[in-house]
Coordinates of C-alpha atoms in Angstrom, one line a residue:
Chain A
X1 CA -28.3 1.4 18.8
X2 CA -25.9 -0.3 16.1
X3 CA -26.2 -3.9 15.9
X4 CA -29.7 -4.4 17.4
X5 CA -31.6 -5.0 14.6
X6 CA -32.4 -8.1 13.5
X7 CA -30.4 -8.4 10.0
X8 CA -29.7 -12.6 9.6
X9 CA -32.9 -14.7 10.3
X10 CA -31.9 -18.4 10.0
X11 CA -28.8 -18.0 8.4
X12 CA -30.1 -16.1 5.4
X13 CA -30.1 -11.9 5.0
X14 CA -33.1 -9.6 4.6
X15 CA -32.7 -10.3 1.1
X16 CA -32.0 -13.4 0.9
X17 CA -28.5 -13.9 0.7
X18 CA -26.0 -16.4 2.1
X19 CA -23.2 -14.4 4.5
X20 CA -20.6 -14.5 1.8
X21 CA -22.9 -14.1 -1.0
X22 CA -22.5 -11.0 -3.4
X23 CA -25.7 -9.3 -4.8
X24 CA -26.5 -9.1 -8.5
X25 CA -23.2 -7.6 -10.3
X26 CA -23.6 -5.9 -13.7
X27 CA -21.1 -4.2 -15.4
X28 CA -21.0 -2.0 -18.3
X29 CA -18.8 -0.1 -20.3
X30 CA -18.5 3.0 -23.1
X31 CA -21.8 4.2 -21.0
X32 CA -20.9 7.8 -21.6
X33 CA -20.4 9.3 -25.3
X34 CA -18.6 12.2 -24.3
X35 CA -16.1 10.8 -21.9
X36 CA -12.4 9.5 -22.7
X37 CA -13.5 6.1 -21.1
X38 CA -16.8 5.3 -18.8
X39 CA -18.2 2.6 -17.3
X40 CA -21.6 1.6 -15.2
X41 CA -21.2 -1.3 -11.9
X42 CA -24.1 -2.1 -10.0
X43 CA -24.2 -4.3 -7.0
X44 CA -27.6 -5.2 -6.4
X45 CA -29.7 -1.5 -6.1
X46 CA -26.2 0.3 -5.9
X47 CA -25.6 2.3 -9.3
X48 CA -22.4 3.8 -10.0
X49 CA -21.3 5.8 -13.9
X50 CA -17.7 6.6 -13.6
X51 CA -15.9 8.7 -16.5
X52 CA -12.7 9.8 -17.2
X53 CA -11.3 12.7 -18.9
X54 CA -7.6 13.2 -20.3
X55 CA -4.9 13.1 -19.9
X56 CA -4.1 16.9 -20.8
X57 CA -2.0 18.8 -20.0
X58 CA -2.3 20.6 -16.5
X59 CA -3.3 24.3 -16.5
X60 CA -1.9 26.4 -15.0
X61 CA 2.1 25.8 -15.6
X62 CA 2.7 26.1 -11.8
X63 CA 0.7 23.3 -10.7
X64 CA 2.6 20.8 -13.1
X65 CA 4.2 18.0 -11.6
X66 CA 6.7 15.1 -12.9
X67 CA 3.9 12.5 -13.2
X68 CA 0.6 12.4 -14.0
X69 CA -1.8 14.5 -11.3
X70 CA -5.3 12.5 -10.7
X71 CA -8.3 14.4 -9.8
X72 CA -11.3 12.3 -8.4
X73 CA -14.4 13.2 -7.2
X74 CA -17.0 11.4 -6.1
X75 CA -20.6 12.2 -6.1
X76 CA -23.6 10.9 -4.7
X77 CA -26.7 12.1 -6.5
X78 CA -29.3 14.1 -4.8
X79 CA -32.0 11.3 -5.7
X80 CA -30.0 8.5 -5.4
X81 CA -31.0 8.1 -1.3
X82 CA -34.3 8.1 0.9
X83 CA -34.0 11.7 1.7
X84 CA -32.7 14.4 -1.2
X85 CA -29.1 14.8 -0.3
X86 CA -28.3 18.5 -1.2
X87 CA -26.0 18.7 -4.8
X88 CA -22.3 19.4 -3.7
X89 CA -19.6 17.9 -1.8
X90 CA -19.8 17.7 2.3
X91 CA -17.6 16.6 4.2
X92 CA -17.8 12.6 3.3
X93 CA -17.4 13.1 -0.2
X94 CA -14.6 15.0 0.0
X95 CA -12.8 12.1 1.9
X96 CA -14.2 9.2 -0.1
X97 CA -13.1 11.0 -3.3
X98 CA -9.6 11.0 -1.6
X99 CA -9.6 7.5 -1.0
X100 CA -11.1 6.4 -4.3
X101 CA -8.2 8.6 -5.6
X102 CA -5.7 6.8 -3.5
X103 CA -7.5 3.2 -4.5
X104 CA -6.5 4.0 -8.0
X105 CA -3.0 6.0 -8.3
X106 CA -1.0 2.6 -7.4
X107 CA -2.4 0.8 -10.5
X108 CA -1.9 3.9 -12.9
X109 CA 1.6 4.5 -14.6
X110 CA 1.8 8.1 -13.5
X111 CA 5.4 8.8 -14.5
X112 CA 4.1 8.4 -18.4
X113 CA 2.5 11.5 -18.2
X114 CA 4.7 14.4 -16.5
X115 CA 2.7 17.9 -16.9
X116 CA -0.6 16.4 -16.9
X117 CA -3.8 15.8 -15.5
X118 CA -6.3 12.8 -15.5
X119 CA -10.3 13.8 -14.3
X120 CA -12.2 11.2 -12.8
X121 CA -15.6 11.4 -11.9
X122 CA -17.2 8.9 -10.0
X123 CA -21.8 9.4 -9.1
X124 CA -23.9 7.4 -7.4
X125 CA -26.8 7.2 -9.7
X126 CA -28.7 5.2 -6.2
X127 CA -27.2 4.2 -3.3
X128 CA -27.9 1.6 -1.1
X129 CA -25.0 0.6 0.9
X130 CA -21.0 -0.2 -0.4
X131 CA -21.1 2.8 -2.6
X132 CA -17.4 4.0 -2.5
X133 CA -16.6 0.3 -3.9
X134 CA -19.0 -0.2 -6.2
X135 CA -17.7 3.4 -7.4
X136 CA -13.8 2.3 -7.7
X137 CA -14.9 -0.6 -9.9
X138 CA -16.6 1.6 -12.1
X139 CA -13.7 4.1 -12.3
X140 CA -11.3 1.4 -12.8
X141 CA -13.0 0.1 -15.9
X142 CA -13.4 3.7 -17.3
X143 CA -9.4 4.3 -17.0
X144 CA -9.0 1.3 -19.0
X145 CA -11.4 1.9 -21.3
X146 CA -9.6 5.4 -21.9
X147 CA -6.4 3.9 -22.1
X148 CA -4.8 5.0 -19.5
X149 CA -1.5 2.8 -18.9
X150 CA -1.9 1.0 -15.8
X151 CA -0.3 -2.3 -14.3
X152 CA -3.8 -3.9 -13.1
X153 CA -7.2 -3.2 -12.6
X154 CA -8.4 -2.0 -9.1
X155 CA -11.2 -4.2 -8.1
X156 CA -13.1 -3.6 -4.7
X157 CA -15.9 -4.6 -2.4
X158 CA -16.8 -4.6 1.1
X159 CA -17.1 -6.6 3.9
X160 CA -18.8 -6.3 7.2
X161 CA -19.8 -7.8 10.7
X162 CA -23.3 -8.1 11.3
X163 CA -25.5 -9.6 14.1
X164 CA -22.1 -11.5 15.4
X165 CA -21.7 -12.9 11.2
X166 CA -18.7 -12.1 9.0
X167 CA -21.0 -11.0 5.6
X168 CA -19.4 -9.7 2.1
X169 CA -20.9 -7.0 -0.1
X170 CA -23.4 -4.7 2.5
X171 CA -26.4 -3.4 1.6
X172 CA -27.9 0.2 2.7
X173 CA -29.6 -1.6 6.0
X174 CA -26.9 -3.6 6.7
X175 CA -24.2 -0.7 6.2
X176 CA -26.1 1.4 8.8
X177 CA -27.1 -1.4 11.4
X178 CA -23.3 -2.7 10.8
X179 CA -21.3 -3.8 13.9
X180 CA -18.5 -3.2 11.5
X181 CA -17.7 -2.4 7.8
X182 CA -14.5 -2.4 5.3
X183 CA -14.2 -1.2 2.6
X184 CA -11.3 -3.0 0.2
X185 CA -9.7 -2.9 -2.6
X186 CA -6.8 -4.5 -4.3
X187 CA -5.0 -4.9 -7.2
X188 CA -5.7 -8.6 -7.8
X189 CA -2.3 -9.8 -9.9
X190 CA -0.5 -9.1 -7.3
X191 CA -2.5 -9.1 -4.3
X192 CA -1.7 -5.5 -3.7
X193 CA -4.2 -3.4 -1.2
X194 CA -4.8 0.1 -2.4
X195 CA -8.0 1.0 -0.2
X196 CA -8.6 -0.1 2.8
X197 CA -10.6 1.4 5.4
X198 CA -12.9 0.0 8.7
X199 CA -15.3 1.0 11.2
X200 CA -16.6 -0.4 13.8
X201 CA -15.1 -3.0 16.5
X202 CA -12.7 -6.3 15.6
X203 CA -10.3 -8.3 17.1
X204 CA -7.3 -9.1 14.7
X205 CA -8.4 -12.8 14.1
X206 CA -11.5 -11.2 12.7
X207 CA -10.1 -8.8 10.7
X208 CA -7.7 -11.9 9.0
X209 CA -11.0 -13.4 8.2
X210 CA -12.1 -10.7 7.0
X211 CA -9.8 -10.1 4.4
X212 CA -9.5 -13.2 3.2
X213 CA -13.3 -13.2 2.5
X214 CA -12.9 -9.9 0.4
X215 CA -9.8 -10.6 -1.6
X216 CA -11.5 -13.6 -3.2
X217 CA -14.4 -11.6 -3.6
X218 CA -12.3 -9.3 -5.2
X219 CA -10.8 -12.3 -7.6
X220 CA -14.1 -13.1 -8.9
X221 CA -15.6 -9.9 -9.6
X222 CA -11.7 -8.6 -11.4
X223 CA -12.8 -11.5 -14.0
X224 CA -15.7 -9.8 -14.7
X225 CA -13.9 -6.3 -15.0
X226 CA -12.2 -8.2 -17.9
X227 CA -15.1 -9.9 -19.3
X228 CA -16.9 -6.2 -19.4
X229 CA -13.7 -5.0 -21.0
X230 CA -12.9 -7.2 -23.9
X231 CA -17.0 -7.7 -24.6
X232 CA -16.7 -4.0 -25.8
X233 CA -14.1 -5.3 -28.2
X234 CA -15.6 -7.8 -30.0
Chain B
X1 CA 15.9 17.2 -3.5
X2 CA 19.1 16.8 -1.2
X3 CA 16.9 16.4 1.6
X4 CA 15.1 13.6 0.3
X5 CA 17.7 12.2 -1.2
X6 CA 19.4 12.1 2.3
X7 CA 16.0 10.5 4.2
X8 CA 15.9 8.0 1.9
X9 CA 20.1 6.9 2.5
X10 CA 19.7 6.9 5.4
X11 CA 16.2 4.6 5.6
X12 CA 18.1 1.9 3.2
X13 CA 20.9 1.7 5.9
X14 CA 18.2 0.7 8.1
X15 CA 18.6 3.8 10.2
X16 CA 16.5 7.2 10.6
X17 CA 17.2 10.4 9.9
X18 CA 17.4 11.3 14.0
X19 CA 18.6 7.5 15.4
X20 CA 15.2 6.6 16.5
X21 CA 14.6 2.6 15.1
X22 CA 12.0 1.7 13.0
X23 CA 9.0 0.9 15.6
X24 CA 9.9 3.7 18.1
X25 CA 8.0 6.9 18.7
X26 CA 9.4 10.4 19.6
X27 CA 9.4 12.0 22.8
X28 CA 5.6 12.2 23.8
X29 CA 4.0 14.8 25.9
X30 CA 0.9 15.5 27.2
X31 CA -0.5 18.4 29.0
X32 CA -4.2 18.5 29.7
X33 CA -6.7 21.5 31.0
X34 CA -4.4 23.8 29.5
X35 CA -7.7 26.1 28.3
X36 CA -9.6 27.1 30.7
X37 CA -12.1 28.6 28.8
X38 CA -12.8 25.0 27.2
X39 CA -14.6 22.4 29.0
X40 CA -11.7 20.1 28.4
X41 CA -8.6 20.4 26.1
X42 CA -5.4 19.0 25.7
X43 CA -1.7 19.8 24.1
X44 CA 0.0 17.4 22.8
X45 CA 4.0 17.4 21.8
X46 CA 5.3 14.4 19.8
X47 CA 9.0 15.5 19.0
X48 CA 8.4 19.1 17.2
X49 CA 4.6 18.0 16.3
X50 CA 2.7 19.9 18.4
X51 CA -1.7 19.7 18.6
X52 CA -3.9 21.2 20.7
X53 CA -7.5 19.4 21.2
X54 CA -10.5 21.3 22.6
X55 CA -13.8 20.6 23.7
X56 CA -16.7 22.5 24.1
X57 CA -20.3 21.3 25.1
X58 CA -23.6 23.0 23.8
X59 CA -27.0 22.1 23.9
X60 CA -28.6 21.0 20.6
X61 CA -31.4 19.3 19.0
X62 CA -30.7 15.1 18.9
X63 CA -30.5 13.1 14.8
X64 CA -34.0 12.0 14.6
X65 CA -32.6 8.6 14.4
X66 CA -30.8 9.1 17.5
X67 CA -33.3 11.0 19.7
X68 CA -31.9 10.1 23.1
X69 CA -27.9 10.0 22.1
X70 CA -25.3 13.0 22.8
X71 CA -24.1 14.4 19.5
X72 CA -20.3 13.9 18.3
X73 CA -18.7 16.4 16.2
X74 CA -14.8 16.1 15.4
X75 CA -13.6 18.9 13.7
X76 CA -9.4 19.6 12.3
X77 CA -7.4 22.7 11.1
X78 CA -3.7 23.0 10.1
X79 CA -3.3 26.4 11.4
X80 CA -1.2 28.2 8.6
X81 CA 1.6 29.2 11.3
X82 CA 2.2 25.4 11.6
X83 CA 4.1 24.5 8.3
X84 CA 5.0 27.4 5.7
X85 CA 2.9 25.6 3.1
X86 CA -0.5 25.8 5.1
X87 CA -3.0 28.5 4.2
X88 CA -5.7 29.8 5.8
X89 CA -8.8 29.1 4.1
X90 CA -12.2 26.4 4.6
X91 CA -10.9 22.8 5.3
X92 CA -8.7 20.5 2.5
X93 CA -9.0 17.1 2.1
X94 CA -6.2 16.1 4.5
X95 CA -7.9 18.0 7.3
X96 CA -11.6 16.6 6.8
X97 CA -9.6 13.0 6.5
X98 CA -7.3 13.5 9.8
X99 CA -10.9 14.7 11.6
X100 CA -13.4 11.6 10.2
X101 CA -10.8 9.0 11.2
X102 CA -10.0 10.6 14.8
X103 CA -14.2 10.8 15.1
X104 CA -14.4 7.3 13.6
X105 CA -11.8 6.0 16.3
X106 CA -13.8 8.0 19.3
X107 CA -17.3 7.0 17.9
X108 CA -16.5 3.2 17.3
X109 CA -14.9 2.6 20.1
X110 CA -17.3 4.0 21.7
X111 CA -15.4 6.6 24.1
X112 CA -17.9 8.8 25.4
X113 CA -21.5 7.5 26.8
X114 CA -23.0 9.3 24.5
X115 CA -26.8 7.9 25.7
X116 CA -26.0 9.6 29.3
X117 CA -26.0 13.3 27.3
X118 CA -29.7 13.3 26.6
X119 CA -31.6 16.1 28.5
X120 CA -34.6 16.0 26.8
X121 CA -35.6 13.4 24.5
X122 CA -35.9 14.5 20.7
X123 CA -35.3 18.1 21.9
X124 CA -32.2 18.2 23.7
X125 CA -28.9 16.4 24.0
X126 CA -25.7 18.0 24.8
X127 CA -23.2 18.5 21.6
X128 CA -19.6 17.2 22.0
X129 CA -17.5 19.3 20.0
X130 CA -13.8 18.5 19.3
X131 CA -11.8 21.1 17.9
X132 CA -8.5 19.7 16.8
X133 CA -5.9 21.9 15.8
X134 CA -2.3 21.6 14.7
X135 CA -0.2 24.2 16.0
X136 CA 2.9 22.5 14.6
X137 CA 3.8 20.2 12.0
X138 CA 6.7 17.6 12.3
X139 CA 5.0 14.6 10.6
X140 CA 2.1 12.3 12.0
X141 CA -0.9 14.8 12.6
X142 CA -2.6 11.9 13.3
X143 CA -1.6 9.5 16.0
X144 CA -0.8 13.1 17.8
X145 CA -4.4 14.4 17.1
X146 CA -6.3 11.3 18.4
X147 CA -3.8 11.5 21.8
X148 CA -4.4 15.0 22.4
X149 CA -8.6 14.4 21.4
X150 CA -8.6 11.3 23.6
X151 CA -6.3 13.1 26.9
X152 CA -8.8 16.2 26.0
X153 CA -11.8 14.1 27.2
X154 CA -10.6 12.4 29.6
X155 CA -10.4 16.0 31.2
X156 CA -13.6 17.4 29.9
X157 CA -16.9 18.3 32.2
X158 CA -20.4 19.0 31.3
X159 CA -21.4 22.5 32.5
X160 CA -24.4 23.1 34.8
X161 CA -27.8 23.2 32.6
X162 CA -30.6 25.3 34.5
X163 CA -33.6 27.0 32.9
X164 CA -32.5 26.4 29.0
X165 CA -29.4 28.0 30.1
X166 CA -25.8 26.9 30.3
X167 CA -23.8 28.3 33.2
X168 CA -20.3 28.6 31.6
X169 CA -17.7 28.1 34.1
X170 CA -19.7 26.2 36.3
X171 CA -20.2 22.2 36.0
X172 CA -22.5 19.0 36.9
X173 CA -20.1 16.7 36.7
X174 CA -17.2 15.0 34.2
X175 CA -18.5 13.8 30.5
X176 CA -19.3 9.9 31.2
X177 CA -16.4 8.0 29.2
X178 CA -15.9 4.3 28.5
X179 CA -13.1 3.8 26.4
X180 CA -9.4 5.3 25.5
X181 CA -9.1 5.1 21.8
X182 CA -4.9 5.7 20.4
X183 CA -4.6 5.8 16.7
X184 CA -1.4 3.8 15.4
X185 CA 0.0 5.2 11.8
X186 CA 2.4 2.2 10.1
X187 CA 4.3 3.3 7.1
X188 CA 5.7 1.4 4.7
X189 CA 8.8 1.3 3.1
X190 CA 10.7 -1.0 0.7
X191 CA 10.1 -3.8 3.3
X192 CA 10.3 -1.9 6.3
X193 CA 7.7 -0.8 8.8
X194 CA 8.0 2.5 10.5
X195 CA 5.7 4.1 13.0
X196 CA 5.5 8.3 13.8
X197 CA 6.7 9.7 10.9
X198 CA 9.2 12.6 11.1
X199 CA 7.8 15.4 8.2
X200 CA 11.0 14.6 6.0
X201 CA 10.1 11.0 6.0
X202 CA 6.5 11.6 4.8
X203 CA 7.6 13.3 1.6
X204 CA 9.4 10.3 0.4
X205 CA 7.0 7.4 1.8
X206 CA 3.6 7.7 0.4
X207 CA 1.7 4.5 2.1
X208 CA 0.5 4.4 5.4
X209 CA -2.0 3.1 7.7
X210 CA -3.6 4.3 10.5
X211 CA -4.9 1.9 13.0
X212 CA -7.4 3.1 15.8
X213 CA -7.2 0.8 19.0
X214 CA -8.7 0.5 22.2
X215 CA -8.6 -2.6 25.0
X216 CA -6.9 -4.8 22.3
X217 CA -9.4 -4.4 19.7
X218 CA -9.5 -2.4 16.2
X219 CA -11.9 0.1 16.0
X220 CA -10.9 2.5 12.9
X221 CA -8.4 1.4 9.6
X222 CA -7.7 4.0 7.4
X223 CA -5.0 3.4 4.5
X224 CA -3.6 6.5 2.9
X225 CA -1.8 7.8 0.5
X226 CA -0.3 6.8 -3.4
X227 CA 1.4 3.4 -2.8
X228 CA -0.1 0.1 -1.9
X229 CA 0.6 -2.7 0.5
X230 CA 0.4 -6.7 0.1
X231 CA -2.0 -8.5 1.4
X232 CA 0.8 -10.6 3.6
X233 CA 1.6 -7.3 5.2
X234 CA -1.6 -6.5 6.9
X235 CA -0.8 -8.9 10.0
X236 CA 2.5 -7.2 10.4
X237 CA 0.7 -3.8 10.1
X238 CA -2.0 -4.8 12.7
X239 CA 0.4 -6.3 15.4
X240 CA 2.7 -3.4 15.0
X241 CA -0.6 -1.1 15.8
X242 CA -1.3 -3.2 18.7
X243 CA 1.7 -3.2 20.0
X244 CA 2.4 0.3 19.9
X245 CA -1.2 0.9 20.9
X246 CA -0.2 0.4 24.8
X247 CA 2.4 2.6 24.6
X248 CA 0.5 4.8 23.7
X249 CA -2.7 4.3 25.9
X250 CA 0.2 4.8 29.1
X251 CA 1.0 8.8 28.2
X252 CA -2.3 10.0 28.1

């Protein structure tokens, strides 16, 4: 049963951390040659390459739109989990690519580009818990890093509720012995949400709490978007 | 273009397109055991959205980290005589969202006693399958979908087990629930908060979240859509949900 296991023994998490302490954050950019703009985030043992691709313009003529379309697709790699995952996209990725794709429009000046598309590919190079966030950092920094007009970065983690504690950034273990987990992002200039999703059971006081907790997170780690940014331009 | 241009006139005058304010829902009607053939089902009618939920039970093989747990399986199809832009075809993205955050509001809030469907341990547990399907759409698939998925439950029974067989038709008893979960969708727009979007009003507002609730607590979020909300919006969002929650929770 959910919530049983033993996750916070006095006060500090299986690994170590504080409640409201992230794990190790890296980020990278200009990770992939090939790619328009790319970037690498890892939280703690959770890997994430994103790349981006275009714009250009959207074959076939029917599909064109007035603004800029934006593909996403997130992957988790077969290897990156305990047990192979099978290649392809089930059922989950096909609704966290959604998200992710929802996470990031708001910040993107789609109008600039009417007739086009924008490819972004998000994998999970290893996954251990707060993938989908870790994955819209990365993608974030890869549209900037191709250029792509936008009016912020999107900057995400996640927050959870385990054994009765309020804790940010969940691992693998914690994710799947969570008694609930959210999954935030915002657009931190402006305080603007642009993913937001929960599972799991809260009362509203908590849920206050709880994103309070995440959109300071969010502040710290959106300075160190920048920082990963400008180092590629010195 | 007229249309939208229209919708969104008549939203800025603080009205809707057919006189409803803001927070109100449309006419809301449920009908339940309408298939017989189904071990429960339900059809729900919110204005000219129209949903049908079934359940069927089968016998499976448990998770192996669940070996003594019922299985829960929440599946959704736009049926292409629903809206003139629906084909038929294997699932899109909006119908594998609309089914993992009506199964996220079931499992979470933990609706059905899913450790009373074992039969025999790592071998056998009964299957809970919810078919949801939309037979029309007139905006907010999902607050309808969760109703008719929750009223279909409420209805469903487990049919009688006996020598690896299921006797279809015949029953053991009704499927052991503890919770009603309602999913409330809050739009946004300019400033405004709307609940049960007409389909007009979804072309022109693209931000919304859905909110499942049961006995007072939150047990799914799920923002959607292009737009974005502010962070001093969320309380308004969440005691709109709340509120409309126990409206909600009285019709099924």
């Amino acid at each position: 049963m959910k919530g049983n296991v033993e996750l916070i023994i006095d006060g500090k998490r299986l690994d170590g951390r504080k409640p409201l302490e992230m794990r190790e954050v890296e980020m990278k950019v200009n990770v992939v040659r090939n790619a328009d703009g790319s970037a690498y985030v890892r939280f703690g043992k959770t890997i994430a390459i994103a790349a981006v691709y275009g714009p250009t313009i959207l074959l076939p003529k029917h599909l064109q739109e007035d603004k800029l379309l934006v593909k996403v697709r997130y992957s988790m790699l077969p290897f990156s989990v305990d047990e192979r995952k099978s290649p392809g996209h089930d059922r989950r990725s096909i609704e966290l690519s959604k998200v992710i794709k929802n996470a990031l429009a708001p910040a993107i000046m789609l109008d600039e580009y009417p007739r086009a598309v924008l490819k972004v590919y998000v994998e999970i190079i290893q996954a251990d818990g707060s993938t989908r966030v870790t994955g819209t950092n990365a993608a974030s920094l890869a549209l900037a890093m191709a250029g792509v007009p936008m009016k912020d970065l999107v900057t995400a983690c996640s927050v959870g509720k385990i054994n009765d504690t309020i804790v940010l950034d969940l691992n693998g273990i914690e994710d799947n012995n969570s008694q609930a987990d959210m999954a935030f992002a915002m657009m931190p200039s402006k305080n603007r949400v642009t993913l937001w999703q929960m599972d799991g059971q809260l009362t509203k006081e908590e849920i206050k709490k709880m994103i309070k907790i995440a959109s300071d997170a969010c502040k710290k780690l959106y300075d160190m978007q920048k920082k990963a940014i400008r180092g590629a331009f010195k | 273009m007229m249309i939208e241009e229209y919708v969104r006139e008549v939203l800025n005058k603080g009205r809707r397109i057919d006189g409803r304010r803001f927070d109100e829902y449309r006419k809301i009607i449920v009908e339940k055991d309408i298939i017989e053939k189904a071990e429960g089902s339900a059809r729900v009618k919110l204005g000219n959205t129209e949903v049908i939920a079934g359940v069927k039970l089968n016998v499976l093989k448990p998770f192996p980290d669940t070996p003594e747990e019922g299985v829960l399986i929440v599946n959704a199809e736009f049926l292409p005589i629903a809206h003139e832009e629906y084909e038929p075809g294997p699932p899109g993205e909006d119908e594998i969202e609309l089914a993992r955050v009506v199964d996220r509001a079931i499992r979470e809030s933990k609706a059905i006693k899913l450790e009373e469907l074992c039969i025999e341990p790592s071998e056998k547990v009964w299957g809970v399958f919810i078919d949801i399907t939309v037979i029309n759409d007139d905006g907010n698939l999902m607050d309808a979908a969760c109703l008719a998925a929750t009223a279909a439950l409420e209805v469903t029974k487990i049919p009688k087990y006996e020598e690896d067989k299921i006797i279809r038709g015949e029953y053991q008893g009704k499927l052991p629930l503890r919770a009603k979960p309602v999913i409330v969708t809050v739009a946004k727009y300019g400033r405004r908060f709307l609940v049960d979007l007409k389909k007009e009003e979804e072309e022109i507002i693209d931000t919304k979240v859905s909110i499942g609730v049961f006995d007072g607590k939150v047990c799914a979020i799920q923002k959607q859509g292009q737009g974005y909300i502010s962070l001093r919006d969320i309380e308004t969002i969440l005691e709109l949900a709340l509120r409309k929650s126990q409206e909600l929770k009285k019709v099924i």
